mmCIF file of C-alpha atoms and ligand atoms in Angstrom:
data_model
loop_
_atom_site.group_PDB
_atom_site.id
_atom_site.type_symbol
_atom_site.label_atom_id
_atom_site.label_comp_id
_atom_site.label_asym_id
_atom_site.label_seq_id
_atom_site.Cartn_x
_atom_site.Cartn_y
_atom_site.Cartn_z
ATOM 1 C CA MET D 70 -130.592 -12.873 -51.532
ATOM 2 C CA LYS D 71 -128.532 -10.189 -53.187
ATOM 3 C CA THR D 72 -130.113 -7.432 -51.099
ATOM 4 C CA THR D 73 -129.229 -9.311 -47.898
ATOM 5 C CA SER D 74 -125.575 -9.691 -48.811
ATOM 6 C CA ASN D 75 -125.487 -5.998 -49.808
ATOM 7 C CA SER D 76 -126.897 -4.937 -46.433
ATOM 8 C CA SER D 77 -124.371 -7.164 -44.667
ATOM 9 C CA LEU D 78 -121.593 -5.581 -46.603
ATOM 10 C CA LEU D 79 -122.850 -2.083 -45.725
ATOM 11 C CA PHE D 80 -123.120 -3.080 -42.008
ATOM 12 C CA ILE D 81 -119.526 -4.389 -41.976
ATOM 13 C CA LEU D 82 -118.295 -1.260 -43.745
ATOM 14 C CA LEU D 83 -120.121 0.979 -41.199
ATOM 15 C CA LEU D 84 -118.700 -0.981 -38.378
ATOM 16 C CA VAL D 85 -115.178 -0.710 -39.726
ATOM 17 C CA ILE D 86 -115.603 3.080 -40.270
ATOM 18 C CA PHE D 87 -117.090 3.526 -36.756
ATOM 19 C CA SER D 88 -114.271 1.409 -35.036
ATOM 20 C CA CYS D 89 -111.592 3.323 -36.931
ATOM 21 C CA SER D 90 -112.978 6.701 -35.928
ATOM 22 C CA TRP D 91 -113.284 5.581 -32.250
ATOM 23 C CA ALA D 92 -109.768 4.220 -32.315
ATOM 24 C CA VAL D 93 -108.501 7.598 -33.622
ATOM 25 C CA SER D 94 -110.558 9.408 -30.947
ATOM 26 C CA SER D 95 -109.401 7.292 -27.967
ATOM 27 C CA HIS D 96 -105.796 7.493 -29.306
ATOM 28 C CA GLU D 97 -106.007 11.318 -29.361
ATOM 29 C CA HIS D 98 -107.613 11.436 -25.957
ATOM 30 C CA ASP D 99 -104.980 9.044 -24.446
ATOM 31 C CA ASP D 100 -102.202 11.191 -25.702
ATOM 32 C CA PHE D 101 -103.899 14.366 -24.420
ATOM 33 C CA LEU D 102 -104.404 12.810 -21.024
ATOM 34 C CA GLN D 103 -100.789 11.647 -20.790
ATOM 35 C CA CYS D 104 -99.653 15.161 -21.716
ATOM 36 C CA LEU D 105 -101.932 16.692 -19.120
ATOM 37 C CA SER D 106 -100.536 14.482 -16.417
ATOM 38 C CA LEU D 107 -96.890 15.292 -17.363
ATOM 39 C CA GLN D 108 -97.617 19.084 -17.556
ATOM 40 C CA SER D 109 -99.507 19.288 -14.251
ATOM 41 C CA ASN D 110 -97.532 19.754 -11.106
ATOM 42 C CA ASN D 111 -100.023 17.889 -8.926
ATOM 43 C CA HIS D 112 -101.066 14.739 -10.764
ATOM 44 C CA SER D 113 -103.676 13.627 -8.247
ATOM 45 C CA SER D 114 -105.451 17.051 -8.229
ATOM 46 C CA ILE D 115 -105.715 17.106 -12.032
ATOM 47 C CA SER D 116 -107.244 13.597 -12.153
ATOM 48 C CA ASN D 117 -110.220 14.862 -10.013
ATOM 49 C CA ILE D 118 -111.195 17.447 -12.555
ATOM 50 C CA VAL D 119 -110.906 15.340 -15.704
ATOM 51 C CA TYR D 120 -113.941 13.523 -17.192
ATOM 52 C CA THR D 121 -113.915 11.173 -20.189
ATOM 53 C CA PRO D 122 -116.719 9.102 -21.581
ATOM 54 C CA LYS D 123 -115.401 6.270 -19.398
ATOM 55 C CA ASN D 124 -116.501 8.237 -16.245
ATOM 56 C CA SER D 125 -120.031 7.520 -14.987
ATOM 57 C CA SER D 126 -120.518 11.257 -14.431
ATOM 58 C CA TYR D 127 -119.338 12.397 -17.833
ATOM 59 C CA LEU D 128 -122.818 12.869 -19.278
ATOM 60 C CA SER D 129 -124.275 14.501 -16.240
ATOM 61 C CA ILE D 130 -121.303 17.030 -16.183
ATOM 62 C CA LEU D 131 -121.692 17.696 -19.905
ATOM 63 C CA ASN D 132 -125.440 18.095 -19.891
ATOM 64 C CA PHE D 133 -126.015 19.982 -16.647
ATOM 65 C CA SER D 134 -125.705 23.496 -18.029
ATOM 66 C CA ILE D 135 -126.823 22.902 -21.606
ATOM 67 C CA GLN D 136 -129.749 25.397 -22.176
ATOM 68 C CA ASN D 137 -130.555 24.443 -25.775
ATOM 69 C CA LEU D 138 -131.912 20.960 -25.359
ATOM 70 C CA ARG D 139 -131.517 20.336 -29.140
ATOM 71 C CA PHE D 140 -127.802 19.753 -28.405
ATOM 72 C CA GLU D 141 -128.433 17.153 -25.744
ATOM 73 C CA SER D 142 -129.250 14.554 -28.353
ATOM 74 C CA VAL D 143 -127.040 11.533 -28.982
ATOM 75 C CA SER D 144 -126.197 12.774 -32.448
ATOM 76 C CA THR D 145 -124.492 15.932 -31.080
ATOM 77 C CA PRO D 146 -120.758 15.667 -31.304
ATOM 78 C CA LYS D 147 -119.350 15.130 -27.732
ATOM 79 C CA PRO D 148 -116.071 16.289 -26.219
ATOM 80 C CA LEU D 149 -113.279 13.702 -25.816
ATOM 81 C CA VAL D 150 -112.512 15.132 -22.421
ATOM 82 C CA ILE D 151 -114.189 17.650 -19.975
ATOM 83 C CA ILE D 152 -112.011 19.547 -17.566
ATOM 84 C CA THR D 153 -113.533 21.453 -14.622
ATOM 85 C CA PRO D 154 -110.570 23.422 -13.141
ATOM 86 C CA VAL D 155 -110.770 24.543 -9.533
ATOM 87 C CA HIS D 156 -107.703 26.823 -9.946
ATOM 88 C CA GLU D 157 -106.575 29.021 -12.793
ATOM 89 C CA SER D 158 -103.151 27.235 -12.964
ATOM 90 C CA GLN D 159 -104.964 24.047 -14.080
ATOM 91 C CA ILE D 160 -106.026 25.714 -17.348
ATOM 92 C CA GLN D 161 -102.513 26.325 -18.759
ATOM 93 C CA PRO D 162 -101.619 22.633 -19.172
ATOM 94 C CA VAL D 163 -104.935 22.058 -20.985
ATOM 95 C CA ILE D 164 -104.176 24.773 -23.508
ATOM 96 C CA TYR D 165 -100.724 23.414 -24.079
ATOM 97 C CA CYS D 166 -101.746 19.754 -24.416
ATOM 98 C CA ALA D 167 -104.772 20.558 -26.698
ATOM 99 C CA LYS D 168 -102.409 22.446 -29.030
ATOM 100 C CA GLU D 169 -99.841 19.535 -28.977
ATOM 101 C CA ASN D 170 -102.586 16.999 -29.862
ATOM 102 C CA GLY D 171 -104.438 19.145 -32.475
ATOM 103 C CA MET D 172 -107.614 19.306 -30.369
ATOM 104 C CA GLN D 173 -109.848 22.299 -30.197
ATOM 105 C CA ILE D 174 -110.886 23.897 -26.949
ATOM 106 C CA ARG D 175 -114.447 24.984 -26.048
ATOM 107 C CA VAL D 176 -114.758 27.217 -23.008
ATOM 108 C CA ARG D 177 -117.997 27.070 -21.051
ATOM 109 C CA SER D 178 -119.086 29.424 -18.248
ATOM 110 C CA GLY D 179 -122.882 29.264 -17.915
ATOM 111 C CA GLY D 180 -123.682 27.156 -21.013
ATOM 112 C CA HIS D 181 -126.398 29.591 -22.308
ATOM 113 C CA ASP D 182 -124.978 29.775 -25.892
ATOM 114 C CA TYR D 183 -128.009 29.378 -28.154
ATOM 115 C CA GLU D 184 -125.890 27.598 -30.800
ATOM 116 C CA GLY D 185 -124.018 25.334 -28.409
ATOM 117 C CA LEU D 186 -120.790 26.879 -29.251
ATOM 118 C CA SER D 187 -119.364 26.382 -25.693
ATOM 119 C CA TYR D 188 -119.874 22.573 -25.828
ATOM 120 C CA THR D 189 -120.084 21.249 -29.402
ATOM 121 C CA SER D 190 -117.615 21.050 -32.373
ATOM 122 C CA GLN D 191 -117.288 19.193 -35.600
ATOM 123 C CA VAL D 192 -113.618 18.383 -34.834
ATOM 124 C CA PRO D 193 -112.074 16.539 -31.909
ATOM 125 C CA PHE D 194 -112.334 18.892 -28.871
ATOM 126 C CA VAL D 195 -112.124 19.286 -25.141
ATOM 127 C CA ILE D 196 -114.274 21.349 -22.882
ATOM 128 C CA ILE D 197 -112.860 23.634 -20.214
ATOM 129 C CA ASP D 198 -115.898 24.113 -17.978
ATOM 130 C CA LEU D 199 -115.528 27.038 -15.497
ATOM 131 C CA VAL D 200 -118.317 25.850 -13.209
ATOM 132 C CA ASN D 201 -115.885 25.725 -10.221
ATOM 133 C CA LEU D 202 -114.386 29.159 -10.883
ATOM 134 C CA ARG D 203 -117.246 31.368 -9.506
ATOM 135 C CA GLU D 204 -115.826 33.480 -6.686
ATOM 136 C CA ILE D 205 -117.334 37.036 -6.314
ATOM 137 C CA LYS D 206 -115.757 39.776 -4.220
ATOM 138 C CA VAL D 207 -117.599 42.925 -3.699
ATOM 139 C CA ASP D 208 -115.945 46.192 -2.546
ATOM 140 C CA VAL D 209 -118.717 48.520 -1.460
ATOM 141 C CA ASP D 210 -116.483 51.461 -0.698
ATOM 142 C CA LYS D 211 -114.824 51.447 -4.112
ATOM 143 C CA LYS D 212 -118.094 50.356 -5.767
ATOM 144 C CA THR D 213 -116.365 47.559 -7.640
ATOM 145 C CA ALA D 214 -116.546 43.728 -7.806
ATOM 146 C CA TRP D 215 -114.216 41.021 -9.043
ATOM 147 C CA ILE D 216 -116.250 38.129 -10.474
ATOM 148 C CA GLN D 217 -114.824 34.825 -11.809
ATOM 149 C CA ALA D 218 -116.106 33.810 -15.293
ATOM 150 C CA GLY D 219 -117.975 30.766 -14.107
ATOM 151 C CA ALA D 220 -120.176 32.791 -11.731
ATOM 152 C CA ARG D 221 -123.876 33.384 -12.758
ATOM 153 C CA LEU D 222 -125.534 36.684 -13.006
ATOM 154 C CA GLY D 223 -127.914 35.834 -10.159
ATOM 155 C CA GLU D 224 -125.067 35.020 -7.897
ATOM 156 C CA LEU D 225 -123.520 38.439 -8.737
ATOM 157 C CA TYR D 226 -126.792 40.320 -7.936
ATOM 158 C CA TYR D 227 -127.173 38.299 -4.686
ATOM 159 C CA ARG D 228 -123.556 39.059 -3.523
ATOM 160 C CA ILE D 229 -124.006 42.741 -4.293
ATOM 161 C CA ALA D 230 -127.332 42.851 -2.510
ATOM 162 C CA GLU D 231 -125.889 41.178 0.551
ATOM 163 C CA LYS D 232 -123.498 44.107 1.065
ATOM 164 C CA SER D 233 -125.463 47.140 -0.303
ATOM 165 C CA ARG D 234 -129.034 48.106 -1.092
ATOM 166 C CA THR D 235 -128.024 50.911 -3.257
ATOM 167 C CA LEU D 236 -125.492 49.263 -5.662
ATOM 168 C CA GLY D 237 -126.323 47.197 -8.727
ATOM 169 C CA PHE D 238 -124.899 45.951 -11.908
ATOM 170 C CA PRO D 239 -126.504 46.486 -15.311
ATOM 171 C CA ALA D 240 -126.443 42.933 -16.886
ATOM 172 C CA GLY D 241 -129.025 40.390 -18.121
ATOM 173 C CA VAL D 242 -132.349 39.340 -16.455
ATOM 174 C CA CYS D 243 -131.737 35.577 -16.483
ATOM 175 C CA PRO D 244 -130.069 34.594 -13.257
ATOM 176 C CA THR D 245 -128.320 31.444 -14.589
ATOM 177 C CA VAL D 246 -126.521 33.128 -17.472
ATOM 178 C CA GLY D 247 -122.720 32.886 -17.006
ATOM 179 C CA ALA D 248 -120.389 35.996 -16.559
ATOM 180 C CA GLY D 249 -117.870 34.591 -19.043
ATOM 181 C CA GLY D 250 -120.050 34.490 -22.147
ATOM 182 C CA HIS D 251 -122.489 37.118 -21.147
ATOM 183 C CA ILE D 252 -120.185 40.036 -20.421
ATOM 184 C CA SER D 253 -117.751 39.225 -23.350
ATOM 185 C CA GLY D 254 -120.705 39.423 -25.693
ATOM 186 C CA GLY D 255 -122.180 42.751 -24.336
ATOM 187 C CA GLY D 256 -124.947 41.910 -21.982
ATOM 188 C CA TYR D 257 -128.131 43.840 -21.592
ATOM 189 C CA GLY D 258 -130.929 43.836 -19.010
ATOM 190 C CA ALA D 259 -133.405 46.057 -17.153
ATOM 191 C CA LEU D 260 -130.832 48.892 -16.497
ATOM 192 C CA ILE D 261 -129.781 49.263 -20.070
ATOM 193 C CA ARG D 262 -131.437 52.557 -20.753
ATOM 194 C CA LYS D 263 -129.739 54.246 -17.872
ATOM 195 C CA TYR D 264 -126.463 52.429 -17.706
ATOM 196 C CA GLY D 265 -125.862 50.679 -21.077
ATOM 197 C CA LEU D 266 -124.327 47.214 -21.407
ATOM 198 C CA ALA D 267 -122.560 45.019 -18.862
ATOM 199 C CA ALA D 268 -119.456 45.281 -20.993
ATOM 200 C CA ASP D 269 -119.432 49.008 -20.661
ATOM 201 C CA HIS D 270 -118.807 48.590 -16.976
ATOM 202 C CA VAL D 271 -115.771 46.291 -17.118
ATOM 203 C CA ILE D 272 -112.716 48.048 -15.748
ATOM 204 C CA ASP D 273 -110.227 45.199 -15.696
ATOM 205 C CA ALA D 274 -110.070 41.527 -16.732
ATOM 206 C CA ARG D 275 -107.872 38.489 -16.427
ATOM 207 C CA ILE D 276 -107.463 36.293 -19.517
ATOM 208 C CA ILE D 277 -105.221 33.269 -20.422
ATOM 209 C CA ASP D 278 -103.964 33.621 -23.965
ATOM 210 C CA VAL D 279 -103.053 30.967 -26.457
ATOM 211 C CA ASN D 280 -99.538 30.711 -24.991
ATOM 212 C CA GLY D 281 -100.803 30.119 -21.518
ATOM 213 C CA ARG D 282 -99.849 33.602 -20.255
ATOM 214 C CA ILE D 283 -102.224 35.130 -17.652
ATOM 215 C CA LEU D 284 -102.792 38.749 -18.586
ATOM 216 C CA ASP D 285 -104.613 41.640 -16.970
ATOM 217 C CA ARG D 286 -105.699 44.909 -18.501
ATOM 218 C CA SER D 287 -102.310 46.535 -18.557
ATOM 219 C CA SER D 288 -100.418 43.410 -19.817
ATOM 220 C CA MET D 289 -102.995 42.568 -22.439
ATOM 221 C CA GLY D 290 -103.108 46.068 -23.854
ATOM 222 C CA GLU D 291 -106.118 48.221 -24.726
ATOM 223 C CA ASP D 292 -106.792 46.549 -28.113
ATOM 224 C CA LEU D 293 -107.484 43.183 -26.679
ATOM 225 C CA PHE D 294 -109.213 44.719 -23.598
ATOM 226 C CA TRP D 295 -111.563 46.500 -26.074
ATOM 227 C CA ALA D 296 -112.178 43.322 -28.112
ATOM 228 C CA ILE D 297 -113.209 41.034 -25.229
ATOM 229 C CA ARG D 298 -115.857 43.596 -24.180
ATOM 230 C CA GLY D 299 -118.285 42.701 -26.971
ATOM 231 C CA GLY D 300 -116.353 40.627 -29.394
ATOM 232 C CA GLY D 301 -117.110 37.316 -27.546
ATOM 233 C CA GLY D 302 -114.488 35.877 -25.288
ATOM 234 C CA ALA D 303 -113.932 32.600 -27.054
ATOM 235 C CA SER D 304 -112.229 34.335 -30.029
ATOM 236 C CA PHE D 305 -109.398 35.548 -27.789
ATOM 237 C CA GLY D 306 -108.577 33.234 -24.954
ATOM 238 C CA VAL D 307 -109.947 31.908 -21.754
ATOM 239 C CA ILE D 308 -111.427 34.785 -19.640
ATOM 240 C CA LEU D 309 -110.751 34.082 -15.998
ATOM 241 C CA ALA D 310 -112.422 37.016 -14.264
ATOM 242 C CA TRP D 311 -113.850 40.471 -14.727
ATOM 243 C CA LYS D 312 -113.472 43.597 -12.635
ATOM 244 C CA LEU D 313 -116.776 45.481 -12.661
ATOM 245 C CA GLU D 314 -117.762 48.953 -11.828
ATOM 246 C CA LEU D 315 -120.952 48.837 -9.840
ATOM 247 C CA VAL D 316 -123.738 51.403 -10.434
ATOM 248 C CA ASP D 317 -126.016 53.275 -8.048
ATOM 249 C CA VAL D 318 -129.625 52.073 -7.794
ATOM 250 C CA PRO D 319 -132.443 53.314 -5.618
ATOM 251 C CA GLU D 320 -133.049 51.687 -2.296
ATOM 252 C CA LYS D 321 -136.647 51.109 -3.289
ATOM 253 C CA VAL D 322 -137.830 49.875 -6.749
ATOM 254 C CA THR D 323 -141.484 49.690 -7.835
ATOM 255 C CA VAL D 324 -142.324 46.927 -10.226
ATOM 256 C CA PHE D 325 -145.674 46.698 -12.026
ATOM 257 C CA ALA D 326 -147.160 45.266 -15.156
ATOM 258 C CA ILE D 327 -149.914 46.712 -17.312
ATOM 259 C CA ALA D 328 -151.462 44.739 -20.159
ATOM 260 C CA ARG D 329 -152.776 46.702 -23.140
ATOM 261 C CA THR D 330 -153.453 45.834 -26.759
ATOM 262 C CA LEU D 331 -152.654 48.128 -29.717
ATOM 263 C CA GLU D 332 -156.397 48.946 -29.796
ATOM 264 C CA GLN D 333 -156.104 50.117 -26.287
ATOM 265 C CA ASN D 334 -153.366 52.627 -27.077
ATOM 266 C CA ALA D 335 -150.328 50.477 -26.173
ATOM 267 C CA THR D 336 -148.125 52.462 -28.499
ATOM 268 C CA ASN D 337 -148.992 55.769 -26.761
ATOM 269 C CA ILE D 338 -148.242 54.150 -23.350
ATOM 270 C CA VAL D 339 -144.778 52.983 -24.434
ATOM 271 C CA HIS D 340 -144.057 56.325 -25.964
ATOM 272 C CA ARG D 341 -145.059 58.184 -22.844
ATOM 273 C CA TRP D 342 -143.214 55.729 -20.554
ATOM 274 C CA GLN D 343 -139.948 56.679 -22.221
ATOM 275 C CA TYR D 344 -140.237 60.226 -20.922
ATOM 276 C CA VAL D 345 -140.905 59.189 -17.269
ATOM 277 C CA ALA D 346 -138.763 56.122 -16.757
ATOM 278 C CA ASN D 347 -135.204 56.010 -18.075
HETATM 279 C C1 FAD Y 246 -132.436 31.555 -20.980
HETATM 280 C C2 FAD Y 246 -131.519 32.668 -21.508
HETATM 281 C C3 FAD Y 246 -131.673 34.017 -21.145
HETATM 282 C C4 FAD Y 246 -130.847 34.965 -21.583
HETATM 283 N N1 FAD Y 246 -130.998 36.243 -21.105
HETATM 284 C C5 FAD Y 246 -130.209 37.299 -21.578
HETATM 285 C C6 FAD Y 246 -130.370 38.618 -21.166
HETATM 286 O O1 FAD Y 246 -131.300 38.921 -20.328
HETATM 287 N N2 FAD Y 246 -129.520 39.511 -21.666
HETATM 288 C C7 FAD Y 246 -128.609 39.233 -22.525
HETATM 289 O O2 FAD Y 246 -127.840 40.197 -22.943
HETATM 290 N N3 FAD Y 246 -128.308 37.988 -22.975
HETATM 291 C C8 FAD Y 246 -129.173 36.959 -22.530
HETATM 292 N N4 FAD Y 246 -128.986 35.722 -22.954
HETATM 293 C C9 FAD Y 246 -127.924 35.410 -23.873
HETATM 294 C C10 FAD Y 246 -126.618 35.145 -23.071
HETATM 295 O O3 FAD Y 246 -126.116 36.386 -22.492
HETATM 296 C C11 FAD Y 246 -125.548 34.648 -24.121
HETATM 297 O O4 FAD Y 246 -125.935 33.430 -24.659
HETATM 298 C C12 FAD Y 246 -124.184 34.473 -23.446
HETATM 299 O O5 FAD Y 246 -123.176 34.242 -24.357
HETATM 300 C C13 FAD Y 246 -124.247 33.327 -22.460
HETATM 301 O O6 FAD Y 246 -123.085 33.204 -21.587
HETATM 302 P P1 FAD Y 246 -122.777 31.841 -20.865
HETATM 303 O O7 FAD Y 246 -121.425 32.012 -20.196
HETATM 304 O O8 FAD Y 246 -123.907 31.428 -20.058
HETATM 305 O O9 FAD Y 246 -122.687 30.785 -22.006
HETATM 306 P P2 FAD Y 246 -121.653 29.790 -22.619
HETATM 307 O O10 FAD Y 246 -122.440 28.832 -23.467
HETATM 308 O O11 FAD Y 246 -120.891 29.211 -21.509
HETATM 309 O O12 FAD Y 246 -120.705 30.714 -23.526
HETATM 310 C C14 FAD Y 246 -121.155 31.484 -24.612
HETATM 311 C C15 FAD Y 246 -120.005 31.801 -25.591
HETATM 312 O O13 FAD Y 246 -118.931 32.499 -24.816
HETATM 313 C C16 FAD Y 246 -117.733 31.728 -24.773
HETATM 314 N N5 FAD Y 246 -117.232 31.732 -23.304
HETATM 315 C C17 FAD Y 246 -117.957 31.395 -22.230
HETATM 316 N N6 FAD Y 246 -117.122 31.588 -21.197
HETATM 317 C C18 FAD Y 246 -115.963 32.020 -21.671
HETATM 318 C C19 FAD Y 246 -114.717 32.345 -20.996
HETATM 319 N N7 FAD Y 246 -114.623 32.332 -19.663
HETATM 320 N N8 FAD Y 246 -113.659 32.782 -21.726
HETATM 321 C C20 FAD Y 246 -113.885 32.822 -23.093
HETATM 322 N N9 FAD Y 246 -114.947 32.557 -23.815
HETATM 323 C C21 FAD Y 246 -115.988 32.103 -23.011
HETATM 324 C C22 FAD Y 246 -118.232 30.286 -25.144
HETATM 325 O O14 FAD Y 246 -117.117 29.453 -25.637
HETATM 326 C C23 FAD Y 246 -119.316 30.536 -26.117
HETATM 327 O O15 FAD Y 246 -118.813 30.894 -27.342
HETATM 328 C C24 FAD Y 246 -129.829 34.692 -22.447
HETATM 329 C C25 FAD Y 246 -129.643 33.345 -22.971
HETATM 330 C C26 FAD Y 246 -130.518 32.355 -22.500
HETATM 331 C C27 FAD Y 246 -130.266 30.937 -22.898
#
């Protein structure tokens, strides 16, 4: 009898704690949404890119680019709001309102972060998901490309190949990795031995800082420009786009695979290969 009343008490206590925390969350998220609506010039356009747990598509938007399925579980902390901007100017109000309401921002490009840092947090947070900012402009004559942070590596390679068979870009091998997280963290792939990291070939960038200012290479200064090419973008702001220097590649590439065990002299083959194929 005593055990039953203890369990009931525990249940009621948990219920109260849960209701309180939900009340705090929804209060924060209401204030945030109100701020967003006040700060945005075009109210109807902002409402089309905002998702809260009340939206039927909230979970599908949240889960669609999560690569580490461990973080798809119900126990993973979820964002109070997800924003999917279609224009750079829609990001500034999010930064302002998140600061006003003490909420953290998680920025997501391709969602390939192994630790889920682009879509989880232990404190109340919102996600800015750049899935709609993925324009790529290739300039063959200048051998450069502007790529928005939400674009995927596969999309970049495809757009370059559409225009030139002798230009490429030295980044990762997985086509769904996002440009925002990948290039700001370095980025290596099949061309690394000849051309180094993706970050080595960034010649300009656009970033929104904590005060909502949009900066390019000259206005952000060389220190910040250095930091975002390897230091991870999320530590410094929201990276909007990269200007990339493309590299020369042969028109024809031969690809082959040879399977050898150590007993079959695999070490010698790898050693020899380094002299013939850079
Ligand atoms: C299947 C798979 C294959 C991979 N293959 C390779 C590979 O071949 N070579 C390689 O080098 N790496 C590879 N990686 C690692 C990958 O490059 C990193 O995980 C990279 O950070 C992913 O970038 P993202 O934009 O997809 O990830 P996200 O999860 O969106 O972001 C990763 C981090 O960057 C931050 N971030 C994202 N976008 C922005 C932005 N616009 N502004 C500021 N901060 C931002 C996020 O907040 C987070 O901290 C692979 C990962 C996976 C899961």
